[in-house]
C-alpha cells in the first residue's frame, strides 16, 4: 500500500494546497465575495491544531458535503493566512504516480471570515463554495455535483502553520494517510431485466417459476439484492428472494394459479445507492380448476400430457363451447393457453369487440402456447366455439 508523507505523497506529488491556496488568496484580494454518508477515521498523528480525527462525505440532490473533524478545537481566526483544510478530488482515477491526477481542490480558509473556494488544483480559480463551522472541531464545505461528477476519489488534508514543530512548511495531516483515495460513488447499480411480462406457462408446467435478472455495479460493487412481489393493485411488497454479489440471478419463486403479480428487483451497492426494476408475472388457472367462471357446454375429455400445464389438458370436440365470465381488475389481460398441435378451428367471441377465428395453421405443434389474447377491460365474458376438429384447452389467464 502506497503511503502519504506529511507534505509529499509517496508518488512524489507535493500537496496541491500550495499552488491552490496562493491562487485563492490572489482571487480574494481582487474584490469582495460576491444521502449516504461515509466517514474515514484518522489517528491522533499530527502535532498541529488541525490534526484530523475523521473526514466524511455525504450528498444531496445537487451537491456533495465534505466534513472535517479535528482532535483539537480551533477558531476561524486562528487559521490566519497560512492554515487551511483541503479536499483533493480525482475525477478519472488516474495512476497514483500521475502528478496531475487531481482535477478539483476545495479549500476552507480564513480571510476576514471563514471561506470556501474551488480551484483546478493548479492555477485556475473556479468558484467560491459555502462553508460552515458546526462546532469547535467540525467544519463543512459543499461542492456542486457538476464539479465532481457522480463518481470520484478524494482525500482530505489540513495544513497548520504555527509554533514549532509546525513552523516553516507547517504540519500536514492526510486522511486517509495511505493510498488508495476514498471512492465516492453516487451512481446507482444496474438491474438488467426484460420489461416483457413473464408468462409462467411458457417455461413451466406448474405455477412455480424462476425469475431471471442480473445486477452489477461498476464502482463500489453490489452489496445486496432482493426480489419483492405484490399482487397487481396491492400496495405492500413482500420479499420472496434475496442475496448478495453481482452477476446473473435466477431465484426460484413459488407461485399460485390464477394470479397476477408485479415482482421488482431491488439492488443496493456498497455505498447505499439503489436501483429498482419491475416486471409483471402472469400465472394462469389450469383447465381442471377454472371454478364457476369457466363453463363447458359439454364435459371435455381430459388428456394426460406431461408437457401440459398441470399435467393434462381438456379436449373439446366440434360444436362444443366454453364460456368464461369474469370481472377484470386493474389488469384486464385475458388469454387462452393450449397446444398448437392437431387439426382444429375455433371462434372466440368477447362480450365487447369483434369475434376472432383461429386455427392450428397459425401455431407450431408446441405445448402451452398462447392461442388467443385480449386486453379489453369491457370484455367480461368470452365464448370459445369449436367449429371443426378437436381443440385442446390447457389453461386460462382470466
mmCIF file of C-alpha atoms in Angstrom:
data_model
loop_
_atom_site.group_PDB
_atom_site.id
_atom_site.type_symbol
_atom_site.label_atom_id
_atom_site.label_comp_id
_atom_site.label_asym_id
_atom_site.label_seq_id
_atom_site.Cartn_x
_atom_site.Cartn_y
_atom_site.Cartn_z
ATOM 1 C CA UNK A 1 0.000 0.000 0.000
ATOM 2 C CA UNK A 2 1.417 3.366 -1.002
ATOM 3 C CA UNK A 3 1.817 5.806 1.863
ATOM 4 C CA UNK A 4 1.436 9.573 2.006
ATOM 5 C CA UNK A 5 4.207 11.520 3.654
ATOM 6 C CA UNK A 6 3.433 14.548 5.763
ATOM 7 C CA UNK A 7 3.939 17.047 2.925
ATOM 8 C CA UNK A 8 4.772 14.867 -0.069
ATOM 9 C CA UNK A 9 2.953 11.772 -1.258
ATOM 10 C CA UNK A 10 4.807 8.593 -1.981
ATOM 11 C CA UNK A 11 4.211 9.240 -5.675
ATOM 12 C CA UNK A 12 6.421 12.313 -5.397
ATOM 13 C CA UNK A 13 3.475 14.662 -5.748
ATOM 14 C CA UNK A 14 3.505 17.550 -3.257
ATOM 15 C CA UNK A 15 0.304 18.578 -1.519
ATOM 16 C CA UNK A 16 -1.669 20.586 -4.064
ATOM 17 C CA UNK A 17 -2.630 23.146 -1.475
ATOM 18 C CA UNK A 18 0.429 25.287 -2.056
ATOM 19 C CA UNK A 19 -0.476 26.400 -5.583
ATOM 20 C CA UNK A 20 -4.214 26.333 -4.932
ATOM 21 C CA UNK A 21 -4.098 28.419 -1.789
ATOM 22 C CA UNK A 22 -1.927 31.120 -3.339
ATOM 23 C CA UNK A 23 -4.437 31.259 -6.179
ATOM 24 C CA UNK A 24 -7.359 31.591 -3.774
ATOM 25 C CA UNK A 25 -5.659 34.409 -1.874
ATOM 26 C CA UNK A 26 -4.981 36.226 -5.114
ATOM 27 C CA UNK A 27 -8.615 35.972 -6.182
ATOM 28 C CA UNK A 28 -9.824 37.216 -2.819
ATOM 29 C CA UNK A 29 -7.620 40.247 -2.961
ATOM 30 C CA UNK A 30 -9.237 41.272 -6.225
ATOM 31 C CA UNK A 31 -12.615 42.093 -4.705
ATOM 32 C CA UNK A 32 -15.344 41.139 -2.237
ATOM 33 C CA UNK A 33 -17.041 37.795 -2.061
ATOM 34 C CA UNK A 34 -19.967 38.147 -4.327
ATOM 35 C CA UNK A 35 -27.791 10.900 1.008
ATOM 36 C CA UNK A 36 -25.440 8.333 2.041
ATOM 37 C CA UNK A 37 -22.663 9.209 4.426
ATOM 38 C CA UNK A 38 -19.173 7.742 4.630
ATOM 39 C CA UNK A 39 -16.679 8.533 7.389
ATOM 40 C CA UNK A 40 -12.963 7.762 7.436
ATOM 41 C CA UNK A 41 -11.355 7.891 10.886
ATOM 42 C CA UNK A 42 -7.794 9.092 11.338
ATOM 43 C CA UNK A 43 -5.377 8.648 14.230
ATOM 44 C CA UNK A 44 -4.036 11.312 16.549
ATOM 45 C CA UNK A 45 -0.885 11.565 14.459
ATOM 46 C CA UNK A 46 -0.084 15.217 13.786
ATOM 47 C CA UNK A 47 1.180 17.836 16.254
ATOM 48 C CA UNK A 48 -0.765 20.621 14.546
ATOM 49 C CA UNK A 49 -4.022 22.072 15.832
ATOM 50 C CA UNK A 50 -5.759 20.741 12.700
ATOM 51 C CA UNK A 51 -4.892 17.099 13.423
ATOM 52 C CA UNK A 52 -7.729 15.199 11.743
ATOM 53 C CA UNK A 53 -9.951 12.862 13.759
ATOM 54 C CA UNK A 54 -12.055 11.988 10.705
ATOM 55 C CA UNK A 55 -13.232 13.110 7.274
ATOM 56 C CA UNK A 56 -16.733 12.433 5.966
ATOM 57 C CA UNK A 57 -18.739 12.784 2.795
ATOM 58 C CA UNK A 58 -22.466 12.836 2.135
ATOM 59 C CA UNK A 59 -24.539 14.208 -0.701
ATOM 60 C CA UNK A 60 -27.734 15.994 -1.561
ATOM 61 C CA UNK A 61 -29.546 16.115 -4.893
ATOM 62 C CA UNK A 62 -27.261 18.901 -6.129
ATOM 63 C CA UNK A 63 -24.051 18.798 -4.121
ATOM 64 C CA UNK A 64 -21.588 16.772 -2.069
ATOM 65 C CA UNK A 65 -20.841 17.759 1.521
ATOM 66 C CA UNK A 66 -17.382 17.100 2.941
ATOM 67 C CA UNK A 67 -16.873 17.346 6.686
ATOM 68 C CA UNK A 68 -13.644 17.674 8.665
ATOM 69 C CA UNK A 69 -13.451 16.775 12.357
ATOM 70 C CA UNK A 70 -10.284 17.592 14.312
ATOM 71 C CA UNK A 71 -8.980 16.400 17.679
ATOM 72 C CA UNK A 72 -8.335 19.962 18.860
ATOM 73 C CA UNK A 73 -10.658 22.953 18.802
ATOM 74 C CA UNK A 74 -9.812 25.900 16.605
ATOM 75 C CA UNK A 75 -11.302 29.228 15.597
ATOM 76 C CA UNK A 76 -11.686 30.636 12.128
ATOM 77 C CA UNK A 77 -9.342 33.493 13.008
ATOM 78 C CA UNK A 78 -6.695 31.083 14.305
ATOM 79 C CA UNK A 79 -6.214 29.772 10.761
ATOM 80 C CA UNK A 80 -4.580 33.058 9.842
ATOM 81 C CA UNK A 81 -3.244 33.349 6.315
ATOM 82 C CA UNK A 82 -1.384 30.028 6.148
ATOM 83 C CA UNK A 83 -3.508 27.269 7.712
ATOM 84 C CA UNK A 84 -6.402 25.606 5.939
ATOM 85 C CA UNK A 85 -8.372 22.454 5.044
ATOM 86 C CA UNK A 86 -8.407 20.902 1.588
ATOM 87 C CA UNK A 87 -10.320 18.198 -0.270
ATOM 88 C CA UNK A 88 -8.425 16.893 -3.318
ATOM 89 C CA UNK A 89 -10.658 15.264 -5.950
ATOM 90 C CA UNK A 90 -9.638 12.752 -8.607
ATOM 91 C CA UNK A 91 -12.426 12.566 -11.188
ATOM 92 C CA UNK A 92 -10.947 9.985 -13.544
ATOM 93 C CA UNK A 93 -8.940 7.768 -11.167
ATOM 94 C CA UNK A 94 -5.570 8.023 -12.830
ATOM 95 C CA UNK A 95 -2.461 6.199 -11.678
ATOM 96 C CA UNK A 96 -1.150 7.205 -8.247
ATOM 97 C CA UNK A 97 2.157 8.218 -9.845
ATOM 98 C CA UNK A 98 0.445 10.833 -12.021
ATOM 99 C CA UNK A 99 1.394 14.277 -10.708
ATOM 100 C CA UNK A 100 -1.769 15.784 -12.182
ATOM 101 C CA UNK A 101 -4.278 13.207 -11.004
ATOM 102 C CA UNK A 102 -6.425 15.690 -9.058
ATOM 103 C CA UNK A 103 -8.734 17.935 -11.064
ATOM 104 C CA UNK A 104 -10.503 19.785 -8.240
ATOM 105 C CA UNK A 105 -9.336 21.179 -4.890
ATOM 106 C CA UNK A 106 -11.809 22.563 -2.359
ATOM 107 C CA UNK A 107 -10.431 24.799 0.425
ATOM 108 C CA UNK A 108 -11.665 26.026 3.782
ATOM 109 C CA UNK A 109 -9.587 29.027 4.893
ATOM 110 C CA UNK A 110 -9.763 32.395 6.644
ATOM 111 C CA UNK A 111 -9.806 35.833 5.079
ATOM 112 C CA UNK A 112 -11.785 38.209 7.308
ATOM 113 C CA UNK A 113 -14.118 35.245 7.915
ATOM 114 C CA UNK A 114 -14.254 31.513 7.193
ATOM 115 C CA UNK A 115 -14.500 30.956 3.454
ATOM 116 C CA UNK A 116 -14.597 28.177 0.875
ATOM 117 C CA UNK A 117 -13.173 28.043 -2.618
ATOM 118 C CA UNK A 118 -12.759 25.620 -5.518
ATOM 119 C CA UNK A 119 -9.800 25.504 -7.925
ATOM 120 C CA UNK A 120 -8.480 23.111 -10.541
ATOM 121 C CA UNK A 121 -5.605 22.319 -8.114
ATOM 122 C CA UNK A 122 -3.208 24.328 -10.252
ATOM 123 C CA UNK A 123 -3.649 27.879 -11.483
ATOM 124 C CA UNK A 124 -7.368 28.318 -12.144
ATOM 125 C CA UNK A 125 -9.908 29.567 -9.627
ATOM 126 C CA UNK A 126 -13.369 28.109 -10.335
ATOM 127 C CA UNK A 127 -15.820 29.397 -7.744
ATOM 128 C CA UNK A 128 -16.438 30.153 -4.104
ATOM 129 C CA UNK A 129 -18.107 27.453 -2.004
ATOM 130 C CA UNK A 130 -20.423 27.527 1.007
ATOM 131 C CA UNK A 131 -18.764 26.517 4.283
ATOM 132 C CA UNK A 132 -19.890 26.251 7.887
ATOM 133 C CA UNK A 133 -18.205 25.724 11.233
ATOM 134 C CA UNK A 134 -20.523 23.349 13.019
ATOM 135 C CA UNK A 135 -18.620 23.255 16.314
ATOM 136 C CA UNK A 136 -15.200 23.965 17.750
ATOM 137 C CA UNK A 137 -13.792 20.926 15.945
ATOM 138 C CA UNK A 138 -16.082 20.449 12.908
ATOM 139 C CA UNK A 139 -16.260 22.276 9.565
ATOM 140 C CA UNK A 140 -18.192 21.514 6.373
ATOM 141 C CA UNK A 141 -17.829 22.510 2.733
ATOM 142 C CA UNK A 142 -20.339 21.867 -0.066
ATOM 143 C CA UNK A 143 -19.245 21.250 -3.660
ATOM 144 C CA UNK A 144 -21.689 21.204 -6.613
ATOM 145 C CA UNK A 145 -22.069 17.783 -8.203
ATOM 146 C CA UNK A 146 -21.399 19.389 -11.547
ATOM 147 C CA UNK A 147 -17.816 19.947 -10.397
ATOM 148 C CA UNK A 148 -17.225 16.427 -9.054
ATOM 149 C CA UNK A 149 -19.209 14.151 -11.320
ATOM 150 C CA UNK A 150 -21.193 11.246 -9.932
ATOM 151 C CA UNK A 151 -18.096 9.157 -9.232
ATOM 152 C CA UNK A 152 -14.826 10.432 -7.860
ATOM 153 C CA UNK A 153 -11.966 9.601 -5.496
ATOM 154 C CA UNK A 154 -10.893 12.002 -2.776
ATOM 155 C CA UNK A 155 -8.567 12.655 0.142
ATOM 156 C CA UNK A 156 -8.853 15.209 2.934
ATOM 157 C CA UNK A 157 -5.877 17.124 4.309
ATOM 158 C CA UNK A 158 -5.007 20.002 6.605
ATOM 159 C CA UNK A 159 -2.054 22.353 6.949
ATOM 160 C CA UNK A 160 -1.423 24.089 10.257
ATOM 161 C CA UNK A 161 1.313 26.718 10.382
ATOM 162 C CA UNK A 162 2.185 27.782 13.904
ATOM 163 C CA UNK A 163 4.811 27.466 16.635
ATOM 164 C CA UNK A 164 7.380 24.674 16.479
ATOM 165 C CA UNK A 165 7.222 21.988 15.374
ATOM 166 C CA UNK A 166 4.680 23.423 12.902
ATOM 167 C CA UNK A 167 6.682 26.419 11.705
ATOM 168 C CA UNK A 168 8.076 26.761 8.197
ATOM 169 C CA UNK A 169 6.147 24.396 5.945
ATOM 170 C CA UNK A 170 3.679 23.629 8.744
ATOM 171 C CA UNK A 171 2.194 20.365 9.990
ATOM 172 C CA UNK A 172 0.299 18.408 7.371
ATOM 173 C CA UNK A 173 -2.243 15.664 8.061
ATOM 174 C CA UNK A 174 -3.878 13.401 5.478
ATOM 175 C CA UNK A 175 -6.991 11.252 5.811
ATOM 176 C CA UNK A 176 -6.571 8.619 4.671
ATOM 177 C CA UNK A 177 -2.824 8.553 5.301
ATOM 178 C CA UNK A 178 -2.304 5.829 2.682
ATOM 179 C CA UNK A 179 -3.442 5.273 -0.869
ATOM 180 C CA UNK A 180 -5.899 4.372 -2.283
ATOM 181 C CA UNK A 181 -8.009 7.503 -2.039
ATOM 182 C CA UNK A 182 -11.634 7.254 -0.911
ATOM 183 C CA UNK A 183 -14.260 6.383 -3.516
ATOM 184 C CA UNK A 184 -17.464 8.416 -3.526
ATOM 185 C CA UNK A 185 -19.932 6.612 -5.766
ATOM 186 C CA UNK A 186 -23.288 8.246 -6.460
ATOM 187 C CA UNK A 187 -24.183 6.102 -9.494
ATOM 188 C CA UNK A 188 -26.923 3.545 -8.762
ATOM 189 C CA UNK A 189 -26.307 -0.096 -9.629
ATOM 190 C CA UNK A 190 -27.629 -1.635 -12.841
ATOM 191 C CA UNK A 191 -30.532 -4.065 -12.880
ATOM 192 C CA UNK A 192 -30.771 -5.872 -16.211
ATOM 193 C CA UNK A 193 -34.166 -7.493 -16.732
ATOM 194 C CA UNK A 194 -36.537 -7.744 -19.644
ATOM 195 C CA UNK A 195 -39.575 -5.481 -19.443
ATOM 196 C CA UNK A 196 -41.857 -8.026 -21.122
ATOM 197 C CA UNK A 197 -44.308 -9.750 -18.767
ATOM 198 C CA UNK A 198 -43.292 -13.226 -17.671
ATOM 199 C CA UNK A 199 -45.899 -15.770 -18.721
ATOM 200 C CA UNK A 200 -45.148 -18.660 -16.403
ATOM 201 C CA UNK A 201 -46.628 -21.299 -18.716
ATOM 202 C CA UNK A 202 -44.065 -20.503 -21.399
ATOM 203 C CA UNK A 203 -41.362 -22.308 -19.384
ATOM 204 C CA UNK A 204 -43.150 -24.147 -16.601
ATOM 205 C CA UNK A 205 -45.897 -26.739 -16.265
ATOM 206 C CA UNK A 206 -46.629 -25.578 -12.691
ATOM 207 C CA UNK A 207 -47.278 -22.217 -11.009
ATOM 208 C CA UNK A 208 -43.689 -22.188 -9.745
ATOM 209 C CA UNK A 209 -41.118 -20.359 -11.829
ATOM 210 C CA UNK A 210 -37.636 -18.898 -11.986
ATOM 211 C CA UNK A 211 -37.192 -15.130 -12.133
ATOM 212 C CA UNK A 212 -34.111 -14.235 -14.215
ATOM 213 C CA UNK A 213 -32.207 -10.944 -13.962
ATOM 214 C CA UNK A 214 -28.699 -9.657 -13.406
ATOM 215 C CA UNK A 215 -27.239 -6.951 -11.173
ATOM 216 C CA UNK A 216 -23.945 -5.096 -11.494
ATOM 217 C CA UNK A 217 -22.147 -2.025 -10.227
ATOM 218 C CA UNK A 218 -19.057 -0.637 -11.929
ATOM 219 C CA UNK A 219 -17.559 1.179 -8.943
ATOM 220 C CA UNK A 220 -18.369 0.265 -5.354
ATOM 221 C CA UNK A 221 -19.874 -3.148 -6.163
ATOM 222 C CA UNK A 222 -23.163 -4.846 -5.290
ATOM 223 C CA UNK A 223 -23.931 -5.092 -1.581
ATOM 224 C CA UNK A 224 -27.279 -6.887 -1.781
ATOM 225 C CA UNK A 225 -30.317 -7.596 -3.921
ATOM 226 C CA UNK A 226 -33.841 -8.749 -3.235
ATOM 227 C CA UNK A 227 -36.891 -9.780 -5.218
ATOM 228 C CA UNK A 228 -40.153 -8.425 -3.838
ATOM 229 C CA UNK A 229 -43.646 -9.252 -5.013
ATOM 230 C CA UNK A 230 -47.134 -7.853 -4.690
ATOM 231 C CA UNK A 231 -50.447 -8.691 -6.328
ATOM 232 C CA UNK A 232 -51.456 -6.275 -9.066
ATOM 233 C CA UNK A 233 -53.387 -3.441 -7.435
ATOM 234 C CA UNK A 234 -51.893 -4.079 -3.995
ATOM 235 C CA UNK A 235 -49.653 -1.634 -2.129
ATOM 236 C CA UNK A 236 -47.337 -3.638 0.120
ATOM 237 C CA UNK A 237 -44.291 -5.527 -1.155
ATOM 238 C CA UNK A 238 -43.145 -8.878 0.258
ATOM 239 C CA UNK A 239 -39.590 -10.168 -0.128
ATOM 240 C CA UNK A 240 -39.526 -13.597 -1.779
ATOM 241 C CA UNK A 241 -35.804 -13.958 -2.521
ATOM 242 C CA UNK A 242 -32.585 -12.154 -1.616
ATOM 243 C CA UNK A 243 -28.841 -12.444 -1.972
ATOM 244 C CA UNK A 244 -25.511 -10.674 -2.294
ATOM 245 C CA UNK A 245 -22.989 -10.006 -5.026
ATOM 246 C CA UNK A 246 -23.211 -9.165 -8.699
ATOM 247 C CA UNK A 247 -23.980 -11.379 -11.673
ATOM 248 C CA UNK A 248 -26.834 -13.309 -13.250
ATOM 249 C CA UNK A 249 -29.527 -14.482 -10.831
ATOM 250 C CA UNK A 250 -32.435 -16.895 -11.275
ATOM 251 C CA UNK A 251 -34.174 -17.385 -7.940
ATOM 252 C CA UNK A 252 -36.948 -19.962 -7.738
ATOM 253 C CA UNK A 253 -40.290 -18.479 -6.748
ATOM 254 C CA UNK A 254 -43.387 -20.345 -5.613
ATOM 255 C CA UNK A 255 -46.455 -19.093 -7.453
ATOM 256 C CA UNK A 256 -50.200 -19.697 -7.243
ATOM 257 C CA UNK A 257 -52.638 -20.423 -10.055
ATOM 258 C CA UNK A 258 -54.768 -17.566 -11.307
ATOM 259 C CA UNK A 259 -52.602 -14.732 -10.009
ATOM 260 C CA UNK A 260 -51.109 -11.590 -11.479
ATOM 261 C CA UNK A 261 -48.141 -10.226 -9.593
ATOM 262 C CA UNK A 262 -45.611 -7.479 -10.017
ATOM 263 C CA UNK A 263 -42.123 -8.522 -8.980
ATOM 264 C CA UNK A 264 -39.376 -5.984 -8.504
ATOM 265 C CA UNK A 265 -35.635 -6.356 -8.113
ATOM 266 C CA UNK A 266 -34.139 -4.006 -5.521
ATOM 267 C CA UNK A 267 -30.352 -3.704 -5.866
ATOM 268 C CA UNK A 268 -28.111 -1.832 -3.424
ATOM 269 C CA UNK A 269 -24.457 -1.037 -3.956
ATOM 270 C CA UNK A 270 -21.823 -0.787 -1.237
ATOM 271 C CA UNK A 271 -22.254 2.980 -0.917
ATOM 272 C CA UNK A 272 -26.009 2.974 -0.419
ATOM 273 C CA UNK A 273 -27.172 3.701 -3.970
ATOM 274 C CA UNK A 274 -30.250 1.774 -5.026
ATOM 275 C CA UNK A 275 -31.933 0.715 -8.265
ATOM 276 C CA UNK A 276 -35.364 -0.864 -8.701
ATOM 277 C CA UNK A 277 -36.806 -2.550 -11.773
ATOM 278 C CA UNK A 278 -40.207 -4.227 -12.037
ATOM 279 C CA UNK A 279 -41.667 -6.997 -14.156
ATOM 280 C CA UNK A 280 -45.205 -8.382 -14.260
ATOM 281 C CA UNK A 281 -45.773 -12.129 -13.881
ATOM 282 C CA UNK A 282 -48.884 -13.964 -15.114
ATOM 283 C CA UNK A 283 -49.898 -17.386 -13.781
ATOM 284 C CA UNK A 284 -52.996 -18.962 -15.425
ATOM 285 C CA UNK A 285 -55.702 -21.174 -13.991
ATOM 286 C CA UNK A 286 -55.369 -24.786 -15.036
ATOM 287 C CA UNK A 287 -58.142 -26.286 -17.155
ATOM 288 C CA UNK A 288 -59.265 -28.558 -14.297
ATOM 289 C CA UNK A 289 -59.528 -25.704 -11.757
ATOM 290 C CA UNK A 290 -61.394 -22.974 -13.612
ATOM 291 C CA UNK A 291 -64.097 -22.707 -10.963
ATOM 292 C CA UNK A 292 -67.538 -21.235 -11.672
ATOM 293 C CA UNK A 293 -66.000 -18.724 -14.099
ATOM 294 C CA UNK A 294 -65.295 -21.430 -16.687
ATOM 295 C CA UNK A 295 -68.232 -23.470 -18.040
ATOM 296 C CA UNK A 296 -68.112 -26.146 -20.768
ATOM 297 C CA UNK A 297 -71.283 -26.828 -22.770
ATOM 298 C CA UNK A 298 -70.222 -30.480 -22.950
ATOM 299 C CA UNK A 299 -67.825 -32.084 -20.491
ATOM 300 C CA UNK A 300 -64.444 -32.209 -22.256
ATOM 301 C CA UNK A 301 -62.094 -35.174 -22.381
ATOM 302 C CA UNK A 302 -59.129 -34.861 -20.029
ATOM 303 C CA UNK A 303 -55.945 -35.776 -21.894
ATOM 304 C CA UNK A 304 -52.914 -36.569 -19.730
ATOM 305 C CA UNK A 305 -49.773 -34.895 -21.060
ATOM 306 C CA UNK A 306 -46.589 -34.268 -19.120
ATOM 307 C CA UNK A 307 -45.914 -31.234 -21.307
ATOM 308 C CA UNK A 308 -49.216 -29.572 -20.472
ATOM 309 C CA UNK A 309 -49.738 -27.042 -17.694
ATOM 310 C CA UNK A 310 -50.871 -29.075 -14.688
ATOM 311 C CA UNK A 311 -50.090 -32.355 -16.484
ATOM 312 C CA UNK A 312 -53.199 -32.524 -18.676
ATOM 313 C CA UNK A 313 -55.457 -30.520 -20.978
ATOM 314 C CA UNK A 314 -59.173 -30.515 -21.842
ATOM 315 C CA UNK A 315 -60.045 -31.734 -25.335
ATOM 316 C CA UNK A 316 -63.175 -30.222 -26.900
ATOM 317 C CA UNK A 317 -64.984 -31.640 -29.937
ATOM 318 C CA UNK A 318 -66.652 -29.859 -32.856
ATOM 319 C CA UNK A 319 -69.676 -27.724 -31.877
ATOM 320 C CA UNK A 320 -68.606 -27.739 -28.207
ATOM 321 C CA UNK A 321 -68.435 -24.367 -26.497
ATOM 322 C CA UNK A 322 -66.623 -22.953 -23.493
ATOM 323 C CA UNK A 323 -67.708 -19.741 -21.696
ATOM 324 C CA UNK A 324 -65.521 -17.797 -19.288
ATOM 325 C CA UNK A 325 -67.110 -14.981 -17.262
ATOM 326 C CA UNK A 326 -65.086 -12.703 -15.012
ATOM 327 C CA UNK A 327 -64.701 -9.207 -13.588
ATOM 328 C CA UNK A 328 -61.431 -7.663 -14.799
ATOM 329 C CA UNK A 329 -59.425 -5.745 -12.225
ATOM 330 C CA UNK A 330 -56.505 -3.373 -12.684
ATOM 331 C CA UNK A 331 -55.083 -5.707 -15.338
ATOM 332 C CA UNK A 332 -57.599 -6.828 -17.985
ATOM 333 C CA UNK A 333 -55.471 -9.261 -19.986
ATOM 334 C CA UNK A 334 -57.305 -12.449 -20.976
ATOM 335 C CA UNK A 335 -55.501 -15.331 -22.685
ATOM 336 C CA UNK A 336 -56.220 -18.893 -23.758
ATOM 337 C CA UNK A 337 -53.388 -21.405 -23.466
ATOM 338 C CA UNK A 338 -53.222 -24.745 -25.247
ATOM 339 C CA UNK A 339 -51.252 -26.975 -27.606
ATOM 340 C CA UNK A 340 -50.887 -25.902 -31.206
ATOM 341 C CA UNK A 341 -50.938 -29.482 -32.457
ATOM 342 C CA UNK A 342 -53.843 -31.291 -34.113
ATOM 343 C CA UNK A 343 -56.400 -30.039 -36.592
ATOM 344 C CA UNK A 344 -58.890 -27.527 -35.288
ATOM 345 C CA UNK A 345 -60.713 -24.291 -35.973
ATOM 346 C CA UNK A 346 -62.331 -22.192 -33.222
ATOM 347 C CA UNK A 347 -64.010 -18.807 -32.840
ATOM 348 C CA UNK A 348 -63.513 -16.660 -29.735
ATOM 349 C CA UNK A 349 -66.250 -14.105 -29.107
ATOM 350 C CA UNK A 350 -65.672 -11.474 -26.397
ATOM 351 C CA UNK A 351 -68.538 -9.593 -24.737
ATOM 352 C CA UNK A 352 -67.141 -6.406 -26.256
ATOM 353 C CA UNK A 353 -65.453 -6.207 -29.634
ATOM 354 C CA UNK A 354 -65.223 -8.466 -32.651
ATOM 355 C CA UNK A 355 -65.045 -12.247 -32.761
ATOM 356 C CA UNK A 356 -61.730 -13.829 -33.771
ATOM 357 C CA UNK A 357 -61.277 -17.133 -35.559
ATOM 358 C CA UNK A 358 -58.051 -19.091 -35.020
ATOM 359 C CA UNK A 359 -56.888 -22.475 -36.307
ATOM 360 C CA UNK A 360 -53.945 -24.855 -35.991
ATOM 361 C CA UNK A 361 -52.179 -23.424 -39.062
ATOM 362 C CA UNK A 362 -51.298 -20.294 -37.063
ATOM 363 C CA UNK A 363 -49.222 -22.190 -34.499
ATOM 364 C CA UNK A 364 -46.448 -24.731 -34.182
ATOM 365 C CA UNK A 365 -47.031 -28.115 -32.600
ATOM 366 C CA UNK A 366 -45.511 -26.998 -29.287
ATOM 367 C CA UNK A 367 -47.287 -27.247 -25.957
ATOM 368 C CA UNK A 368 -48.503 -24.373 -23.737
ATOM 369 C CA UNK A 369 -48.876 -21.740 -26.429
ATOM 370 C CA UNK A 370 -50.818 -18.505 -26.095
ATOM 371 C CA UNK A 371 -53.555 -19.112 -28.647
ATOM 372 C CA UNK A 372 -55.684 -16.023 -28.024
ATOM 373 C CA UNK A 373 -55.131 -12.704 -26.241
ATOM 374 C CA UNK A 374 -57.394 -9.725 -25.490
ATOM 375 C CA UNK A 375 -56.856 -6.735 -23.221
ATOM 376 C CA UNK A 376 -60.265 -5.036 -23.430
ATOM 377 C CA UNK A 377 -61.466 -4.217 -19.899
ATOM 378 C CA UNK A 378 -65.059 -4.190 -21.116
ATOM 379 C CA UNK A 379 -64.921 -7.833 -22.129
ATOM 380 C CA UNK A 380 -66.365 -9.519 -19.053
ATOM 381 C CA UNK A 381 -67.063 -12.800 -20.838
ATOM 382 C CA UNK A 382 -65.590 -14.872 -23.655
ATOM 383 C CA UNK A 383 -67.227 -17.706 -25.612
ATOM 384 C CA UNK A 384 -64.969 -20.244 -27.332
ATOM 385 C CA UNK A 385 -66.768 -22.294 -30.008
ATOM 386 C CA UNK A 386 -65.126 -25.246 -31.762
ATOM 387 C CA UNK A 387 -66.019 -25.026 -35.460
ATOM 388 C CA UNK A 388 -64.212 -28.176 -36.526
ATOM 389 C CA UNK A 389 -61.701 -30.736 -35.301
ATOM 390 C CA UNK A 390 -60.670 -31.237 -31.670
ATOM 391 C CA UNK A 391 -59.391 -28.297 -29.665
ATOM 392 C CA UNK A 392 -57.180 -28.565 -26.602
ATOM 393 C CA UNK A 393 -57.702 -26.060 -23.776
ATOM 394 C CA UNK A 394 -54.831 -26.214 -21.292
ATOM 395 C CA UNK A 395 -55.213 -23.092 -19.120
ATOM 396 C CA UNK A 396 -56.882 -19.676 -18.945
ATOM 397 C CA UNK A 397 -55.476 -16.354 -17.861
ATOM 398 C CA UNK A 398 -58.536 -14.549 -16.675
#
